[in-house]
Amino acid sequence: MAAQFLASVGACAMLSACVGNPFKDAKVDPRSPIAAEVARTVRSDAPYPTFAGIPPVPKDVRPHKQYGQAAAQIEQTRADVVRATGDDSWTLNNSETFADQARSAAGPELAPAQQSDTEAFAKDLRKRATPPPPPPR
């Protein structure tokens, strides 16, 4: 019993240190870069805010319960999309018809380049790629 009493007295003594206002005698260090700003913005005669200053609850927002319902709908939609697009939900069918349609939409097939055209092009590139002679010394 005595131990409980001493523990209670000790707890009350420790909590009594929290009763004071640590900001009452707080001073700003004059060497601080914000000292001038603090002195300019702090007003000791400013009124304290009251509970009447709290704005009323907006009327144009949905009830809290509807947020959860909307979240559940989104989760259900996600599950439906995952189920509909899973690896086992589709196959490649009729791919030759698709490829034929793409080829016809791309236009006529071009003939491969002639060997002589390729050689002439390569020769021209080699000629242009020759470095210039070194500067005279």
Short mmCIF file of N, CA, C and O in Angstrom, two decimals:
data_model
loop_
_atom_site.label_atom_id
_atom_site.label_comp_id
_atom_site.label_asym_id
_atom_site.label_seq_id
_atom_site.Cartn_x
_atom_site.Cartn_y
_atom_site.Cartn_z
N MET A 1 0.83 -1.18 0.00
CA MET A 1 0.00 0.00 0.00
C MET A 1 0.88 1.25 0.00
O MET A 1 0.59 2.22 -0.71
N ALA A 2 1.91 1.22 0.81
CA ALA A 2 2.81 2.38 0.90
C ALA A 2 3.56 2.57 -0.41
O ALA A 2 3.79 3.71 -0.83
N ALA A 3 3.91 1.48 -1.05
CA ALA A 3 4.62 1.58 -2.32
C ALA A 3 3.72 2.20 -3.38
O ALA A 3 4.16 3.03 -4.19
N GLN A 4 2.45 1.82 -3.39
CA GLN A 4 1.51 2.42 -4.34
C GLN A 4 1.35 3.91 -4.07
O GLN A 4 1.27 4.72 -5.00
N PHE A 5 1.28 4.27 -2.81
CA PHE A 5 1.13 5.68 -2.44
C PHE A 5 2.35 6.47 -2.89
O PHE A 5 2.22 7.55 -3.48
N LEU A 6 3.55 5.94 -2.65
CA LEU A 6 4.76 6.63 -3.07
C LEU A 6 4.85 6.73 -4.61
O LEU A 6 5.27 7.75 -5.14
N ALA A 7 4.42 5.68 -5.28
CA ALA A 7 4.43 5.70 -6.74
C ALA A 7 3.45 6.75 -7.27
O ALA A 7 3.75 7.49 -8.21
N SER A 8 2.29 6.84 -6.64
CA SER A 8 1.30 7.85 -7.04
C SER A 8 1.81 9.26 -6.80
O SER A 8 1.66 10.15 -7.64
N VAL A 9 2.43 9.48 -5.65
CA VAL A 9 2.97 10.80 -5.33
C VAL A 9 4.09 11.14 -6.32
O VAL A 9 4.18 12.28 -6.81
N GLY A 10 4.93 10.20 -6.63
CA GLY A 10 6.01 10.43 -7.59
C GLY A 10 5.46 10.76 -8.98
O GLY A 10 5.96 11.65 -9.66
N ALA A 11 4.44 10.02 -9.42
CA ALA A 11 3.84 10.28 -10.73
C ALA A 11 3.20 11.66 -10.76
O ALA A 11 3.33 12.39 -11.76
N CYS A 12 2.52 12.03 -9.66
CA CYS A 12 1.91 13.37 -9.61
C CYS A 12 2.99 14.45 -9.64
O CYS A 12 2.81 15.49 -10.28
N ALA A 13 4.08 14.23 -8.97
CA ALA A 13 5.16 15.22 -8.96
C ALA A 13 5.77 15.36 -10.35
O ALA A 13 6.08 16.48 -10.79
N MET A 14 5.93 14.25 -11.03
CA MET A 14 6.50 14.31 -12.38
C MET A 14 5.53 14.99 -13.35
O MET A 14 5.94 15.77 -14.22
N LEU A 15 4.24 14.71 -13.19
CA LEU A 15 3.26 15.32 -14.09
C LEU A 15 3.04 16.80 -13.78
O LEU A 15 2.63 17.56 -14.65
N SER A 16 3.33 17.21 -12.58
CA SER A 16 3.13 18.63 -12.24
C SER A 16 4.11 19.52 -13.00
O SER A 16 3.86 20.70 -13.19
N ALA A 17 5.20 18.97 -13.47
CA ALA A 17 6.15 19.74 -14.27
C ALA A 17 5.55 20.09 -15.62
O ALA A 17 5.96 21.06 -16.25
N CYS A 18 4.55 19.35 -16.07
CA CYS A 18 3.92 19.61 -17.35
C CYS A 18 2.87 20.72 -17.27
O CYS A 18 2.35 21.15 -18.30
N VAL A 19 2.53 21.16 -16.08
CA VAL A 19 1.47 22.14 -15.91
C VAL A 19 1.92 23.52 -16.37
O VAL A 19 1.15 24.29 -16.90
N GLY A 20 3.17 23.84 -16.20
CA GLY A 20 3.67 25.17 -16.56
C GLY A 20 3.67 25.40 -18.07
O GLY A 20 3.57 24.48 -18.86
N ASN A 21 3.77 26.66 -18.46
CA ASN A 21 3.80 27.02 -19.87
C ASN A 21 5.25 27.25 -20.28
O ASN A 21 5.85 28.25 -19.87
N PRO A 22 5.84 26.40 -21.08
CA PRO A 22 7.24 26.56 -21.44
C PRO A 22 7.47 27.74 -22.37
O PRO A 22 8.59 28.21 -22.52
N PHE A 23 6.43 28.26 -22.99
CA PHE A 23 6.58 29.36 -23.93
C PHE A 23 6.41 30.73 -23.27
O PHE A 23 6.59 31.75 -23.91
N LYS A 24 6.03 30.74 -21.97
CA LYS A 24 5.76 32.00 -21.29
C LYS A 24 7.02 32.86 -21.20
O LYS A 24 6.99 34.06 -21.46
N ASP A 25 8.10 32.24 -20.83
CA ASP A 25 9.33 33.01 -20.67
C ASP A 25 10.35 32.68 -21.78
O ASP A 25 11.53 32.98 -21.63
N ALA A 26 9.89 32.09 -22.86
CA ALA A 26 10.80 31.75 -23.96
C ALA A 26 11.26 33.03 -24.65
O ALA A 26 10.48 33.93 -24.92
N LYS A 27 12.54 33.10 -24.92
CA LYS A 27 13.10 34.28 -25.57
C LYS A 27 13.79 33.83 -26.87
O LYS A 27 14.33 32.75 -26.96
N VAL A 28 13.76 34.72 -27.84
CA VAL A 28 14.40 34.45 -29.12
C VAL A 28 15.83 34.94 -29.04
O VAL A 28 16.10 36.05 -28.59
N ASP A 29 16.73 34.10 -29.48
CA ASP A 29 18.14 34.47 -29.49
C ASP A 29 18.33 35.63 -30.47
O ASP A 29 17.99 35.52 -31.64
N PRO A 30 18.86 36.77 -30.01
CA PRO A 30 19.02 37.92 -30.91
C PRO A 30 19.99 37.66 -32.06
O PRO A 30 19.95 38.34 -33.08
N ARG A 31 20.86 36.68 -31.93
CA ARG A 31 21.79 36.35 -33.01
C ARG A 31 21.15 35.46 -34.07
O ARG A 31 21.74 35.22 -35.12
N SER A 32 19.93 34.99 -33.83
CA SER A 32 19.25 34.11 -34.77
C SER A 32 18.90 34.87 -36.05
O SER A 32 18.55 36.05 -36.01
N PRO A 33 18.98 34.20 -37.19
CA PRO A 33 18.64 34.89 -38.44
C PRO A 33 17.16 35.26 -38.54
O PRO A 33 16.78 36.10 -39.34
N ILE A 34 16.30 34.65 -37.71
CA ILE A 34 14.88 34.97 -37.78
C ILE A 34 14.43 35.86 -36.64
O ILE A 34 13.25 36.11 -36.48
N ALA A 35 15.36 36.36 -35.84
CA ALA A 35 14.98 37.18 -34.68
C ALA A 35 14.19 38.40 -35.10
O ALA A 35 13.18 38.74 -34.47
N ALA A 36 14.60 39.10 -36.14
CA ALA A 36 13.88 40.29 -36.58
C ALA A 36 12.49 39.92 -37.08
O ALA A 36 11.52 40.65 -36.81
N GLU A 37 12.37 38.81 -37.78
CA GLU A 37 11.07 38.37 -38.29
C GLU A 37 10.13 38.02 -37.14
O GLU A 37 8.95 38.36 -37.17
N VAL A 38 10.64 37.36 -36.11
CA VAL A 38 9.82 36.99 -34.96
C VAL A 38 9.35 38.25 -34.24
O VAL A 38 8.17 38.38 -33.90
N ALA A 39 10.25 39.19 -34.03
CA ALA A 39 9.88 40.42 -33.33
C ALA A 39 8.84 41.20 -34.13
O ALA A 39 7.96 41.84 -33.54
N ARG A 40 8.91 41.16 -35.43
CA ARG A 40 7.97 41.92 -36.26
C ARG A 40 6.59 41.27 -36.30
O ARG A 40 5.58 41.94 -36.36
N THR A 41 6.51 39.92 -36.24
CA THR A 41 5.23 39.23 -36.40
C THR A 41 4.52 38.91 -35.10
O THR A 41 3.31 38.68 -35.11
N VAL A 42 5.22 38.86 -33.99
CA VAL A 42 4.60 38.48 -32.72
C VAL A 42 3.91 39.71 -32.12
O VAL A 42 4.49 40.78 -32.00
N ARG A 43 2.64 39.51 -31.76
CA ARG A 43 1.88 40.57 -31.09
C ARG A 43 1.42 40.03 -29.75
O ARG A 43 0.70 39.04 -29.68
N SER A 44 1.82 40.68 -28.69
CA SER A 44 1.45 40.20 -27.36
C SER A 44 -0.01 40.50 -27.04
O SER A 44 -0.62 39.84 -26.20
N ASP A 45 -0.60 41.49 -27.70
CA ASP A 45 -1.98 41.85 -27.41
C ASP A 45 -2.97 41.17 -28.36
O ASP A 45 -4.14 41.53 -28.40
N ALA A 46 -2.52 40.20 -29.14
CA ALA A 46 -3.40 39.50 -30.08
C ALA A 46 -4.40 38.65 -29.33
O ALA A 46 -4.08 38.04 -28.30
N PRO A 47 -5.65 38.60 -29.79
CA PRO A 47 -6.66 37.79 -29.10
C PRO A 47 -6.42 36.30 -29.35
O PRO A 47 -5.95 35.90 -30.41
N TYR A 48 -6.75 35.49 -28.37
CA TYR A 48 -6.64 34.04 -28.51
C TYR A 48 -7.82 33.54 -29.34
O TYR A 48 -8.92 34.08 -29.26
N PRO A 49 -7.59 32.51 -30.15
CA PRO A 49 -8.72 31.96 -30.91
C PRO A 49 -9.73 31.30 -29.97
O PRO A 49 -9.38 30.82 -28.89
N THR A 50 -10.98 31.27 -30.40
CA THR A 50 -12.04 30.64 -29.60
C THR A 50 -12.63 29.49 -30.41
O THR A 50 -12.41 29.37 -31.62
N PHE A 51 -13.42 28.68 -29.73
CA PHE A 51 -14.07 27.58 -30.42
C PHE A 51 -15.13 28.09 -31.40
O PHE A 51 -15.49 27.41 -32.34
N ALA A 52 -15.63 29.29 -31.19
CA ALA A 52 -16.60 29.86 -32.11
C ALA A 52 -15.96 30.16 -33.46
O ALA A 52 -16.66 30.29 -34.47
N GLY A 53 -14.64 30.26 -33.51
CA GLY A 53 -13.95 30.53 -34.76
C GLY A 53 -13.80 29.30 -35.65
O GLY A 53 -13.37 29.42 -36.80
N ILE A 54 -14.14 28.13 -35.16
CA ILE A 54 -14.05 26.90 -35.96
C ILE A 54 -15.17 26.92 -36.98
O ILE A 54 -16.34 27.10 -36.62
N PRO A 55 -14.88 26.76 -38.25
CA PRO A 55 -15.94 26.83 -39.26
C PRO A 55 -16.89 25.64 -39.14
O PRO A 55 -16.51 24.57 -38.66
N PRO A 56 -18.14 25.82 -39.57
CA PRO A 56 -19.08 24.70 -39.50
C PRO A 56 -18.72 23.61 -40.51
O PRO A 56 -18.00 23.84 -41.47
N VAL A 57 -19.25 22.43 -40.28
CA VAL A 57 -19.02 21.30 -41.17
C VAL A 57 -19.68 21.60 -42.51
O VAL A 57 -20.85 22.02 -42.55
N PRO A 58 -18.98 21.43 -43.63
CA PRO A 58 -19.58 21.71 -44.94
C PRO A 58 -20.78 20.81 -45.20
O PRO A 58 -20.80 19.65 -44.79
N LYS A 59 -21.75 21.34 -45.90
CA LYS A 59 -22.97 20.58 -46.20
C LYS A 59 -22.89 19.86 -47.55
O LYS A 59 -23.69 19.00 -47.84
N ASP A 60 -21.91 20.23 -48.40
CA ASP A 60 -21.85 19.67 -49.75
C ASP A 60 -20.86 18.52 -49.89
O ASP A 60 -20.40 18.23 -50.98
N VAL A 61 -20.52 17.84 -48.80
CA VAL A 61 -19.63 16.68 -48.88
C VAL A 61 -20.44 15.43 -48.56
O VAL A 61 -21.43 15.47 -47.84
N ARG A 62 -19.98 14.32 -49.11
CA ARG A 62 -20.70 13.07 -48.89
C ARG A 62 -20.44 12.55 -47.48
O ARG A 62 -19.40 12.83 -46.88
N PRO A 63 -21.33 11.74 -46.95
CA PRO A 63 -21.13 11.16 -45.61
C PRO A 63 -19.91 10.23 -45.59
O PRO A 63 -19.49 9.69 -46.62
N HIS A 64 -19.34 10.06 -44.42
CA HIS A 64 -18.13 9.24 -44.27
C HIS A 64 -18.34 7.81 -44.78
O HIS A 64 -17.44 7.22 -45.35
N LYS A 65 -19.52 7.27 -44.59
CA LYS A 65 -19.78 5.89 -44.99
C LYS A 65 -19.64 5.72 -46.50
O LYS A 65 -19.20 4.68 -46.98
N GLN A 66 -19.99 6.75 -47.27
CA GLN A 66 -19.91 6.64 -48.72
C GLN A 66 -18.47 6.58 -49.22
O GLN A 66 -18.20 6.02 -50.27
N TYR A 67 -17.53 7.14 -48.47
CA TYR A 67 -16.11 7.02 -48.85
C TYR A 67 -15.70 5.55 -48.83
O TYR A 67 -15.02 5.08 -49.74
N GLY A 68 -16.10 4.84 -47.81
CA GLY A 68 -15.77 3.41 -47.73
C GLY A 68 -16.45 2.61 -48.82
O GLY A 68 -15.86 1.68 -49.39
N GLN A 69 -17.70 2.97 -49.13
CA GLN A 69 -18.40 2.26 -50.20
C GLN A 69 -17.73 2.51 -51.55
O GLN A 69 -17.58 1.59 -52.36
N ALA A 70 -17.29 3.75 -51.79
CA ALA A 70 -16.59 4.06 -53.04
C ALA A 70 -15.27 3.31 -53.12
O ALA A 70 -14.89 2.80 -54.18
N ALA A 71 -14.58 3.21 -52.00
CA ALA A 71 -13.31 2.47 -51.98
C ALA A 71 -13.56 0.98 -52.25
O ALA A 71 -12.79 0.34 -52.99
N ALA A 72 -14.63 0.44 -51.70
CA ALA A 72 -14.95 -0.97 -51.95
C ALA A 72 -15.28 -1.20 -53.42
O ALA A 72 -14.90 -2.22 -54.01
N GLN A 73 -15.99 -0.24 -54.06
CA GLN A 73 -16.30 -0.37 -55.48
C GLN A 73 -15.02 -0.35 -56.32
O GLN A 73 -14.89 -1.11 -57.28
N ILE A 74 -14.09 0.51 -55.95
CA ILE A 74 -12.82 0.58 -56.70
C ILE A 74 -12.05 -0.72 -56.54
O ILE A 74 -11.48 -1.25 -57.51
N GLU A 75 -12.01 -1.26 -55.35
CA GLU A 75 -11.32 -2.54 -55.13
C GLU A 75 -11.99 -3.67 -55.91
O GLU A 75 -11.31 -4.53 -56.47
N GLN A 76 -13.33 -3.64 -55.99
CA GLN A 76 -14.04 -4.67 -56.76
C GLN A 76 -13.73 -4.53 -58.24
O GLN A 76 -13.51 -5.51 -58.94
N THR A 77 -13.70 -3.29 -58.74
CA THR A 77 -13.37 -3.06 -60.15
C THR A 77 -11.96 -3.53 -60.44
O THR A 77 -11.70 -4.15 -61.48
N ARG A 78 -11.03 -3.27 -59.52
CA ARG A 78 -9.65 -3.74 -59.69
C ARG A 78 -9.61 -5.26 -59.79
O ARG A 78 -8.95 -5.82 -60.66
N ALA A 79 -10.32 -5.93 -58.89
CA ALA A 79 -10.34 -7.39 -58.91
C ALA A 79 -10.94 -7.91 -60.22
O ALA A 79 -10.46 -8.90 -60.79
N ASP A 80 -11.99 -7.23 -60.72
CA ASP A 80 -12.60 -7.65 -61.99
C ASP A 80 -11.62 -7.49 -63.15
O ASP A 80 -11.52 -8.36 -64.02
N VAL A 81 -10.87 -6.39 -63.16
CA VAL A 81 -9.90 -6.17 -64.24
C VAL A 81 -8.79 -7.20 -64.18
O VAL A 81 -8.37 -7.76 -65.20
N VAL A 82 -8.29 -7.49 -62.97
CA VAL A 82 -7.23 -8.50 -62.83
C VAL A 82 -7.74 -9.86 -63.28
O VAL A 82 -7.04 -10.59 -63.98
N ARG A 83 -8.96 -10.18 -62.91
CA ARG A 83 -9.53 -11.48 -63.31
C ARG A 83 -9.74 -11.53 -64.82
O ARG A 83 -9.47 -12.55 -65.47
N ALA A 84 -10.18 -10.43 -65.43
CA ALA A 84 -10.47 -10.43 -66.86
C ALA A 84 -9.21 -10.40 -67.72
O ALA A 84 -9.25 -10.79 -68.88
N THR A 85 -8.11 -9.94 -67.17
CA THR A 85 -6.89 -9.83 -67.97
C THR A 85 -5.80 -10.77 -67.50
O THR A 85 -4.63 -10.58 -67.83
N GLY A 86 -6.15 -11.78 -66.77
CA GLY A 86 -5.16 -12.75 -66.29
C GLY A 86 -4.54 -13.52 -67.44
O GLY A 86 -5.01 -13.49 -68.59
N ASP A 87 -3.47 -14.25 -67.16
CA ASP A 87 -2.75 -15.00 -68.18
C ASP A 87 -3.63 -16.05 -68.86
O ASP A 87 -3.45 -16.33 -70.05
N ASP A 88 -4.56 -16.62 -68.13
CA ASP A 88 -5.38 -17.70 -68.69
C ASP A 88 -6.68 -17.18 -69.31
O ASP A 88 -7.53 -17.95 -69.69
N SER A 89 -6.83 -15.85 -69.43
CA SER A 89 -8.10 -15.31 -69.91
C SER A 89 -8.10 -14.98 -71.40
O SER A 89 -9.12 -14.57 -71.92
N TRP A 90 -6.99 -15.15 -72.10
CA TRP A 90 -6.97 -14.82 -73.52
C TRP A 90 -6.02 -15.74 -74.27
O TRP A 90 -5.12 -16.33 -73.69
N THR A 91 -6.26 -15.86 -75.56
CA THR A 91 -5.40 -16.65 -76.44
C THR A 91 -5.26 -15.90 -77.76
O THR A 91 -6.05 -15.02 -78.07
N LEU A 92 -4.28 -16.28 -78.53
CA LEU A 92 -4.09 -15.69 -79.86
C LEU A 92 -4.82 -16.57 -80.86
O LEU A 92 -4.41 -17.68 -81.16
N ASN A 93 -5.91 -16.04 -81.39
CA ASN A 93 -6.68 -16.74 -82.41
C ASN A 93 -6.72 -15.88 -83.66
O ASN A 93 -6.72 -14.65 -83.59
N ASN A 94 -6.75 -16.53 -84.81
CA ASN A 94 -6.93 -15.84 -86.08
C ASN A 94 -5.82 -14.81 -86.30
O ASN A 94 -6.07 -13.72 -86.81
N SER A 95 -4.60 -15.12 -85.91
CA SER A 95 -3.50 -14.16 -86.05
C SER A 95 -3.04 -13.99 -87.49
O SER A 95 -2.55 -12.93 -87.85
N GLU A 96 -3.23 -15.00 -88.34
CA GLU A 96 -2.84 -14.86 -89.75
C GLU A 96 -3.73 -13.83 -90.45
O GLU A 96 -3.25 -13.04 -91.26
N THR A 97 -5.00 -13.84 -90.15
CA THR A 97 -5.91 -12.85 -90.75
C THR A 97 -5.51 -11.45 -90.32
O THR A 97 -5.48 -10.52 -91.14
N PHE A 98 -5.17 -11.29 -89.06
CA PHE A 98 -4.73 -9.99 -88.55
C PHE A 98 -3.45 -9.54 -89.26
O PHE A 98 -3.33 -8.39 -89.68
N ALA A 99 -2.49 -10.46 -89.43
CA ALA A 99 -1.23 -10.12 -90.09
C ALA A 99 -1.47 -9.74 -91.55
O ALA A 99 -0.87 -8.79 -92.06
N ASP A 100 -2.36 -10.46 -92.24
CA ASP A 100 -2.67 -10.14 -93.63
C ASP A 100 -3.30 -8.76 -93.75
O ASP A 100 -2.97 -7.98 -94.65
N GLN A 101 -4.19 -8.43 -92.82
CA GLN A 101 -4.81 -7.10 -92.83
C GLN A 101 -3.77 -6.01 -92.58
O GLN A 101 -3.80 -4.96 -93.23
N ALA A 102 -2.83 -6.25 -91.70
CA ALA A 102 -1.79 -5.27 -91.41
C ALA A 102 -0.88 -5.08 -92.63
O ALA A 102 -0.49 -3.96 -92.95
N ARG A 103 -0.54 -6.17 -93.31
CA ARG A 103 0.29 -6.07 -94.50
C ARG A 103 -0.41 -5.29 -95.61
O ARG A 103 0.20 -4.47 -96.28
N SER A 104 -1.69 -5.54 -95.80
CA SER A 104 -2.42 -4.82 -96.85
C SER A 104 -2.58 -3.35 -96.48
O SER A 104 -2.56 -2.48 -97.34
N ALA A 105 -2.72 -3.03 -95.21
CA ALA A 105 -2.84 -1.63 -94.78
C ALA A 105 -1.51 -0.90 -94.92
O ALA A 105 -1.48 0.31 -95.12
N ALA A 106 -0.39 -1.61 -94.84
CA ALA A 106 0.93 -0.98 -94.93
C ALA A 106 1.28 -0.62 -96.36
O ALA A 106 2.17 0.19 -96.59
N GLY A 107 0.64 -1.17 -97.32
CA GLY A 107 0.92 -0.83 -98.72
C GLY A 107 1.66 -1.96 -99.41
O GLY A 107 1.89 -3.04 -98.84
N PRO A 108 2.05 -1.71 -100.68
CA PRO A 108 2.71 -2.79 -101.43
C PRO A 108 4.10 -3.09 -100.86
O PRO A 108 4.75 -2.22 -100.30
N GLU A 109 4.49 -4.33 -101.05
CA GLU A 109 5.82 -4.73 -100.59
C GLU A 109 6.87 -4.17 -101.53
O GLU A 109 6.71 -4.21 -102.75
N LEU A 110 7.93 -3.64 -100.97
CA LEU A 110 9.01 -3.09 -101.77
C LEU A 110 9.99 -4.20 -102.14
O LEU A 110 10.24 -5.11 -101.34
N ALA A 111 10.55 -4.07 -103.32
CA ALA A 111 11.54 -5.06 -103.75
C ALA A 111 12.83 -4.82 -102.99
O ALA A 111 13.15 -3.69 -102.62
N PRO A 112 13.60 -5.86 -102.72
CA PRO A 112 14.86 -5.67 -102.01
C PRO A 112 15.82 -4.84 -102.85
O PRO A 112 15.73 -4.81 -104.09
N ALA A 113 16.72 -4.16 -102.21
CA ALA A 113 17.69 -3.32 -102.90
C ALA A 113 18.62 -4.18 -103.75
O ALA A 113 18.96 -5.32 -103.37
N GLN A 114 19.06 -3.62 -104.87
CA GLN A 114 19.99 -4.33 -105.75
C GLN A 114 21.37 -4.33 -105.11
O GLN A 114 21.74 -3.40 -104.39
N GLN A 115 22.13 -5.37 -105.40
CA GLN A 115 23.49 -5.48 -104.85
C GLN A 115 24.35 -4.31 -105.29
O GLN A 115 25.13 -3.77 -104.51
N SER A 116 24.20 -3.86 -106.52
CA SER A 116 25.04 -2.76 -107.03
C SER A 116 24.70 -1.45 -106.32
O SER A 116 25.59 -0.64 -106.05
N ASP A 117 23.43 -1.23 -105.99
CA ASP A 117 23.04 -0.02 -105.26
C ASP A 117 23.66 -0.02 -103.86
O ASP A 117 24.15 1.01 -103.38
N THR A 118 23.65 -1.18 -103.25
CA THR A 118 24.23 -1.29 -101.91
C THR A 118 25.72 -1.02 -101.94
O THR A 118 26.26 -0.30 -101.09
N GLU A 119 26.41 -1.60 -102.94
CA GLU A 119 27.86 -1.40 -103.06
C GLU A 119 28.19 0.07 -103.33
O GLU A 119 29.14 0.63 -102.77
N ALA A 120 27.42 0.73 -104.19
CA ALA A 120 27.67 2.15 -104.49
C ALA A 120 27.46 3.00 -103.24
O ALA A 120 28.24 3.93 -102.97
N PHE A 121 26.44 2.70 -102.49
CA PHE A 121 26.18 3.43 -101.25
C PHE A 121 27.32 3.24 -100.26
O PHE A 121 27.80 4.20 -99.65
N ALA A 122 27.80 2.00 -100.10
CA ALA A 122 28.90 1.72 -99.18
C ALA A 122 30.18 2.42 -99.63
O ALA A 122 30.94 2.96 -98.81
N LYS A 123 30.43 2.44 -100.96
CA LYS A 123 31.63 3.10 -101.49
C LYS A 123 31.57 4.60 -101.21
O LYS A 123 32.57 5.21 -100.80
N ASP A 124 30.41 5.20 -101.40
CA ASP A 124 30.25 6.63 -101.13
C ASP A 124 30.48 6.93 -99.65
O ASP A 124 31.13 7.93 -99.29
N LEU A 125 29.98 6.08 -98.77
CA LEU A 125 30.19 6.29 -97.34
C LEU A 125 31.67 6.17 -96.97
O LEU A 125 32.17 6.94 -96.16
N ARG A 126 32.36 5.19 -97.56
CA ARG A 126 33.80 5.03 -97.27
C ARG A 126 34.57 6.26 -97.75
O ARG A 126 35.50 6.71 -97.09
N LYS A 127 34.18 6.78 -98.88
CA LYS A 127 34.87 7.95 -99.43
C LYS A 127 34.66 9.17 -98.52
O LYS A 127 35.60 9.92 -98.24
N ARG A 128 33.46 9.34 -98.03
CA ARG A 128 33.17 10.47 -97.15
C ARG A 128 33.78 10.28 -95.76
O ARG A 128 34.04 11.25 -95.07
N ALA A 129 34.03 9.04 -95.36
CA ALA A 129 34.55 8.76 -94.03
C ALA A 129 36.06 8.85 -93.97
O ALA A 129 36.65 8.73 -92.91
N THR A 130 36.75 9.09 -95.09
CA THR A 130 38.21 9.18 -95.09
C THR A 130 38.62 10.43 -94.33
O THR A 130 38.13 11.52 -94.63
N PRO A 131 39.47 10.30 -93.35
CA PRO A 131 39.86 11.49 -92.58
C PRO A 131 40.71 12.43 -93.42
O PRO A 131 41.41 12.01 -94.35
N PRO A 132 40.68 13.69 -93.10
CA PRO A 132 41.51 14.64 -93.85
C PRO A 132 42.98 14.42 -93.54
O PRO A 132 43.33 13.83 -92.52
N PRO A 133 43.86 14.88 -94.42
CA PRO A 133 45.30 14.69 -94.15
C PRO A 133 45.71 15.53 -92.94
O PRO A 133 45.08 16.54 -92.62
N PRO A 134 46.76 15.11 -92.24
CA PRO A 134 47.19 15.87 -91.07
C PRO A 134 47.72 17.25 -91.49
O PRO A 134 48.23 17.41 -92.61
N PRO A 135 47.63 18.23 -90.64
CA PRO A 135 48.13 19.57 -90.99
C PRO A 135 49.66 19.56 -91.12
O PRO A 135 50.35 18.80 -90.42
N PRO A 136 50.19 20.37 -92.03
CA PRO A 136 51.66 20.40 -92.18
C PRO A 136 52.30 21.00 -90.94
O PRO A 136 51.78 21.91 -90.31
N ARG A 137 53.53 20.56 -90.68
CA ARG A 137 54.25 21.06 -89.49
C ARG A 137 55.35 21.97 -89.87
O ARG A 137 56.04 22.06 -90.71
#
